[in-house]
């Protein structure tokens, strides 16, 4: 079994350059000045801010991160927190849209780093106990996302151990389905099932043993499929899955290939299409892939430090 140490060079290069790109281009992801808690299209700016906060929080969780990485990650987290009006934006969004889950999910990245908002804490403590909140109809891996955010933020009165098992078995991965029937959508759902059960590699035993064996068996095939299709965003997600497992799967050639595709400024293309020259378009098209590269590399480095 290849250990994370074997890919630490490629993982560090990938993560460091991705973090630098996120930091250098952070102003392109600022919320419009007239933004309110009710967003017409939250996927355009609000969602990327959450992804940036996730990447930064994992760097700060990683004790092996160097001083430069910690400074950059702290700067990114501060930037996003300021964009969210130091939590007031999340509070107002949750207050006015009680059944929305994204305020809790975004807030968890800050709580991971010791940043809290007292009013939002009180509101979430109330909302997460409502039967309505637990009855919102969501796809199964999204319910795991909310459960993990609640666990991180300290509102983990639900689900209990049986609840986690039930949520897990409702997912595509939880059924251990025919692996050749996977498609682009279910592949992303599978990756996030692993992320939330393991808290992004922080709880590698969180994925049940039978599903761990299933993923470890078929992950090499899935990586090959989407490498051949030049879907680099999904390849990066799959590499992150590999280093979340209790015994990480991390073949050096896959990491080296992804690092070789990364631009010197840290941008990692989402696919094989040409990259636009316009900075704002580049940000819109490739921000998610760069954030995933930062996340994947950071988890790999964290696991390598654990195995030493």
Coordinates of C-alpha atoms in Angstrom, one line a residue:
X1 CA 0.0 0.0 0.0
X2 CA 1.5 3.4 -1.0
X3 CA 1.6 5.8 1.9
X4 CA 0.9 9.5 1.8
X5 CA 4.6 10.1 2.3
X6 CA 5.2 8.9 -1.2
X7 CA 3.1 11.7 -2.7
X8 CA 4.0 14.4 -0.2
X9 CA 6.2 16.3 -2.7
X10 CA 3.5 16.4 -5.4
X11 CA 0.8 17.1 -2.8
X12 CA 2.6 20.0 -1.3
X13 CA 3.3 21.5 -4.7
X14 CA -0.3 21.1 -5.7
X15 CA -1.7 22.5 -2.4
X16 CA 0.8 25.4 -2.0
X17 CA 0.3 26.7 -5.5
X18 CA -3.5 26.3 -5.3
X19 CA -3.6 28.2 -2.0
X20 CA -1.4 31.0 -3.5
X21 CA -3.8 31.3 -6.4
X22 CA -6.9 31.4 -4.1
X23 CA -5.2 34.1 -2.0
X24 CA -4.0 36.2 -5.0
X25 CA -7.4 36.1 -6.7
X26 CA -9.6 36.3 -3.6
X27 CA -11.0 39.8 -4.5
X28 CA -12.5 38.2 -7.7
X29 CA -14.8 36.2 -5.4
X30 CA -16.1 39.2 -3.3
X31 CA -19.8 39.5 -2.8
X32 CA -21.4 42.4 -4.8
X33 CA -21.8 45.4 -2.6
X34 CA -25.6 45.3 -2.8
X35 CA -25.8 41.6 -1.7
X36 CA -28.5 40.7 0.9
X37 CA -29.1 37.5 2.7
X38 CA -31.5 36.5 0.0
X39 CA -29.3 35.7 -3.0
X40 CA -30.8 35.4 -6.5
X41 CA -28.0 32.9 -7.5
X42 CA -26.0 31.7 -4.5
X43 CA -23.8 29.5 -6.7
X44 CA -22.1 32.4 -8.4
X45 CA -20.2 33.9 -5.5
X46 CA -21.6 32.7 -2.1
X47 CA -20.8 29.0 -2.8
X48 CA -17.2 29.7 -3.9
X49 CA -16.6 31.7 -0.7
X50 CA -17.6 28.6 1.2
X51 CA -15.2 26.5 -0.8
X52 CA -12.4 28.9 -0.1
X53 CA -13.2 28.9 3.6
X54 CA -13.2 25.1 3.6
X55 CA -9.8 24.9 1.9
X56 CA -8.3 27.5 4.3
X57 CA -9.8 25.8 7.4
X58 CA -8.2 22.4 6.4
X59 CA -4.8 24.1 6.0
X60 CA -5.1 25.5 9.5
X61 CA -6.2 22.2 10.9
X62 CA -3.1 20.6 9.4
X63 CA -0.4 20.8 11.9
X64 CA 2.2 20.1 9.2
X65 CA 1.4 23.2 7.3
X66 CA 4.3 25.7 7.1
X67 CA 4.2 29.3 8.4
X68 CA 3.6 30.7 4.9
X69 CA 0.7 28.4 4.3
X70 CA -0.8 29.2 7.7
X71 CA -0.5 33.0 7.0
X72 CA -2.2 32.6 3.5
X73 CA -4.9 30.4 4.9
X74 CA -5.6 32.8 7.8
X75 CA -5.8 35.7 5.3
X76 CA -8.3 33.8 3.2
X77 CA -10.4 32.8 6.1
X78 CA -10.4 36.4 7.4
X79 CA -11.4 37.6 3.9
X80 CA -14.4 35.3 3.7
X81 CA -15.5 36.1 7.2
X82 CA -15.4 39.8 6.3
X83 CA -17.4 39.1 3.2
X84 CA -20.0 37.4 5.4
X85 CA -20.1 40.5 7.6
X86 CA -18.3 38.6 10.4
X87 CA -21.2 36.1 10.5
X88 CA -24.1 38.5 10.4
X89 CA -24.8 37.5 6.8
X90 CA -25.1 33.9 7.8
X91 CA -27.3 34.8 10.8
X92 CA -29.7 36.9 8.8
X93 CA -29.9 34.2 6.1
X94 CA -30.7 31.5 8.6
X95 CA -33.2 33.7 10.5
X96 CA -35.1 34.5 7.3
X97 CA -34.9 31.1 5.7
X98 CA -35.2 28.7 8.5
X99 CA -34.9 25.5 6.5
X100 CA -31.8 26.5 4.5
X101 CA -28.7 24.5 5.5
X102 CA -26.0 26.5 3.8
X103 CA -25.5 28.9 6.7
X104 CA -24.6 26.0 9.1
X105 CA -22.4 24.4 6.5
X106 CA -20.5 27.6 5.8
X107 CA -20.3 28.4 9.5
X108 CA -18.7 25.0 10.3
X109 CA -15.5 26.0 8.4
X110 CA -15.0 29.0 10.8
X111 CA -15.9 27.0 13.9
X112 CA -13.2 24.5 12.9
X113 CA -10.7 27.4 13.4
X114 CA -12.2 28.8 16.6
X115 CA -14.3 31.6 15.1
X116 CA -17.8 31.8 16.4
X117 CA -20.9 34.1 16.2
X118 CA -22.9 34.0 19.5
X119 CA -26.3 35.0 17.9
X120 CA -25.8 32.4 15.1
X121 CA -24.9 29.8 17.7
X122 CA -28.2 30.4 19.6
X123 CA -30.2 30.4 16.4
X124 CA -28.6 27.2 15.1
X125 CA -29.0 25.4 18.5
X126 CA -32.7 26.1 18.1
X127 CA -33.1 25.3 14.4
X128 CA -31.2 22.1 14.5
X129 CA -33.6 20.7 17.1
X130 CA -36.7 21.3 15.0
X131 CA -38.4 18.3 13.4
X132 CA -38.8 20.5 10.3
X133 CA -35.1 20.8 9.9
X134 CA -34.6 17.0 10.0
X135 CA -37.5 16.4 7.6
X136 CA -36.3 18.6 4.7
X137 CA -36.1 16.5 1.6
X138 CA -32.5 16.4 0.4
X139 CA -30.4 13.9 -1.5
X140 CA -28.7 11.5 0.9
X141 CA -25.1 12.8 0.6
X142 CA -26.4 16.4 1.3
X143 CA -28.0 15.2 4.5
X144 CA -24.5 13.9 5.5
X145 CA -23.1 17.3 4.7
X146 CA -25.5 18.9 7.1
X147 CA -24.9 16.2 9.8
X148 CA -21.1 16.7 9.5
X149 CA -21.4 20.5 9.7
X150 CA -23.5 20.1 12.9
X151 CA -20.9 17.8 14.3
X152 CA -18.1 20.3 13.7
X153 CA -20.1 23.2 15.0
X154 CA -21.2 21.3 18.2
X155 CA -24.9 20.8 17.3
X156 CA -24.4 17.1 17.1
X157 CA -27.4 16.0 19.2
X158 CA -28.6 14.5 16.0
X159 CA -27.9 12.1 14.3
X160 CA -26.9 9.4 16.9
X161 CA -24.9 6.4 15.9
X162 CA -27.9 4.6 14.4
X163 CA -28.8 7.8 12.5
X164 CA -25.3 8.0 10.9
X165 CA -25.6 4.4 9.8
X166 CA -29.1 5.1 8.3
X167 CA -27.9 8.2 6.5
X168 CA -24.9 6.4 5.1
X169 CA -26.9 3.4 3.7
X170 CA -29.3 5.7 1.9
X171 CA -26.5 7.1 -0.3
X172 CA -25.4 5.8 -3.6
X173 CA -22.1 4.6 -2.1
X174 CA -24.0 3.1 0.9
X175 CA -25.6 0.6 -1.5
X176 CA -22.2 -0.6 -2.8
X177 CA -23.8 -0.6 -6.3
X178 CA -22.4 -2.0 -9.5
X179 CA -19.2 0.1 -9.9
X180 CA -19.4 0.3 -13.7
X181 CA -22.8 2.1 -13.4
X182 CA -21.2 5.2 -11.9
X183 CA -21.7 8.4 -13.8
X184 CA -20.4 12.0 -13.4
X185 CA -23.2 12.9 -11.0
X186 CA -23.0 9.9 -8.8
X187 CA -19.2 10.1 -8.7
X188 CA -19.4 13.5 -7.1
X189 CA -22.1 12.2 -4.7
X190 CA -19.7 9.3 -3.8
X191 CA -16.8 11.6 -3.1
X192 CA -18.8 13.8 -0.8
X193 CA -20.2 10.9 1.1
X194 CA -16.6 10.0 1.9
X195 CA -15.7 13.5 2.8
X196 CA -18.5 14.1 5.2
X197 CA -18.3 10.7 6.9
X198 CA -14.6 11.1 7.5
X199 CA -14.8 14.9 8.1
X200 CA -12.4 15.6 5.2
X201 CA -9.9 13.0 6.3
X202 CA -9.9 14.0 10.0
X203 CA -11.9 10.9 11.0
X204 CA -10.6 8.3 8.6
X205 CA -12.4 5.5 10.5
X206 CA -15.8 7.2 9.8
X207 CA -16.3 5.3 6.6
X208 CA -17.7 1.8 7.3
X209 CA -15.2 -1.0 6.6
X210 CA -17.2 -2.6 3.8
X211 CA -17.6 0.7 2.0
X212 CA -13.9 1.4 2.5
X213 CA -13.0 -1.9 0.8
X214 CA -15.4 -1.1 -2.0
X215 CA -13.9 2.4 -2.6
X216 CA -10.4 1.1 -2.4
X217 CA -11.1 -1.6 -5.0
X218 CA -12.8 0.7 -7.5
X219 CA -11.1 4.0 -7.0
X220 CA -8.2 3.2 -9.4
X221 CA -10.7 2.4 -12.1
X222 CA -12.7 5.6 -11.6
X223 CA -9.6 7.7 -11.6
X224 CA -8.5 6.2 -14.8
X225 CA -11.9 6.8 -16.4
X226 CA -11.9 10.5 -15.6
X227 CA -8.2 11.0 -16.4
X228 CA -8.9 9.6 -19.8
X229 CA -11.9 12.1 -20.1
X230 CA -9.7 15.0 -19.0
X231 CA -12.1 15.8 -16.1
X232 CA -9.4 17.2 -13.8
X233 CA -11.9 18.6 -11.3
X234 CA -13.3 15.1 -10.6
X235 CA -9.9 13.5 -10.7
X236 CA -8.8 15.9 -7.9
X237 CA -11.9 15.0 -6.0
X238 CA -11.2 11.3 -6.3
X239 CA -7.6 11.8 -5.2
X240 CA -8.9 13.5 -2.1
X241 CA -11.1 10.5 -1.5
X242 CA -8.1 8.2 -1.6
X243 CA -6.3 10.1 1.2
X244 CA -9.4 10.1 3.4
X245 CA -9.5 6.3 3.7
X246 CA -8.2 4.6 6.9
X247 CA -5.3 3.2 4.8
X248 CA -4.9 5.9 2.2
X249 CA -4.9 5.1 -1.5
X250 CA -2.4 7.5 -3.2
X251 CA -0.4 6.3 -6.2
X252 CA 2.3 8.8 -6.9
X253 CA 1.8 8.8 -10.7
X254 CA -1.8 10.2 -10.3
X255 CA -0.6 13.0 -8.0
X256 CA 2.4 13.8 -10.3
X257 CA 0.1 13.9 -13.3
X258 CA -2.3 16.4 -11.7
X259 CA 0.6 18.6 -10.4
X260 CA 2.1 18.7 -13.9
X261 CA -1.2 20.0 -15.3
X262 CA -1.3 22.9 -12.8
X263 CA -0.2 26.3 -14.1
X264 CA 2.7 28.0 -12.4
X265 CA 0.3 30.6 -10.8
X266 CA -1.6 27.7 -9.2
X267 CA -4.6 27.5 -11.5
X268 CA -5.7 23.9 -12.2
X269 CA -8.0 23.6 -15.2
X270 CA -11.3 21.9 -14.6
X271 CA -11.1 19.9 -17.8
X272 CA -9.3 19.7 -21.1
X273 CA -10.9 22.8 -22.7
X274 CA -8.8 25.9 -23.3
X275 CA -8.5 28.3 -20.4
X276 CA -9.9 31.8 -20.9
X277 CA -7.6 34.8 -20.6
X278 CA -10.1 37.0 -18.8
X279 CA -9.3 36.9 -15.0
X280 CA -13.0 36.9 -13.9
X281 CA -13.9 34.2 -16.4
X282 CA -10.9 32.1 -15.2
X283 CA -12.0 32.5 -11.7
X284 CA -15.6 31.5 -12.4
X285 CA -14.5 28.5 -14.5
X286 CA -11.7 27.1 -12.4
X287 CA -12.1 28.3 -8.8
X288 CA -13.7 25.1 -7.7
X289 CA -11.0 22.9 -9.2
X290 CA -8.3 25.0 -7.5
X291 CA -10.1 24.8 -4.2
X292 CA -10.3 21.0 -4.6
X293 CA -6.6 20.8 -5.4
X294 CA -5.8 22.7 -2.2
X295 CA -8.1 20.4 -0.2
X296 CA -6.8 17.2 -1.7
X297 CA -3.1 18.2 -1.2
X298 CA -3.7 19.4 2.3
X299 CA -5.5 16.2 3.4
X300 CA -2.6 14.2 1.8
X301 CA -0.1 16.2 3.8
X302 CA -2.1 15.8 7.0
X303 CA -2.3 12.1 6.6
X304 CA 1.4 11.8 5.8
X305 CA 2.2 13.7 9.0
X306 CA 0.0 11.3 10.9
X307 CA 1.8 8.2 9.6
X308 CA 5.3 9.4 10.4

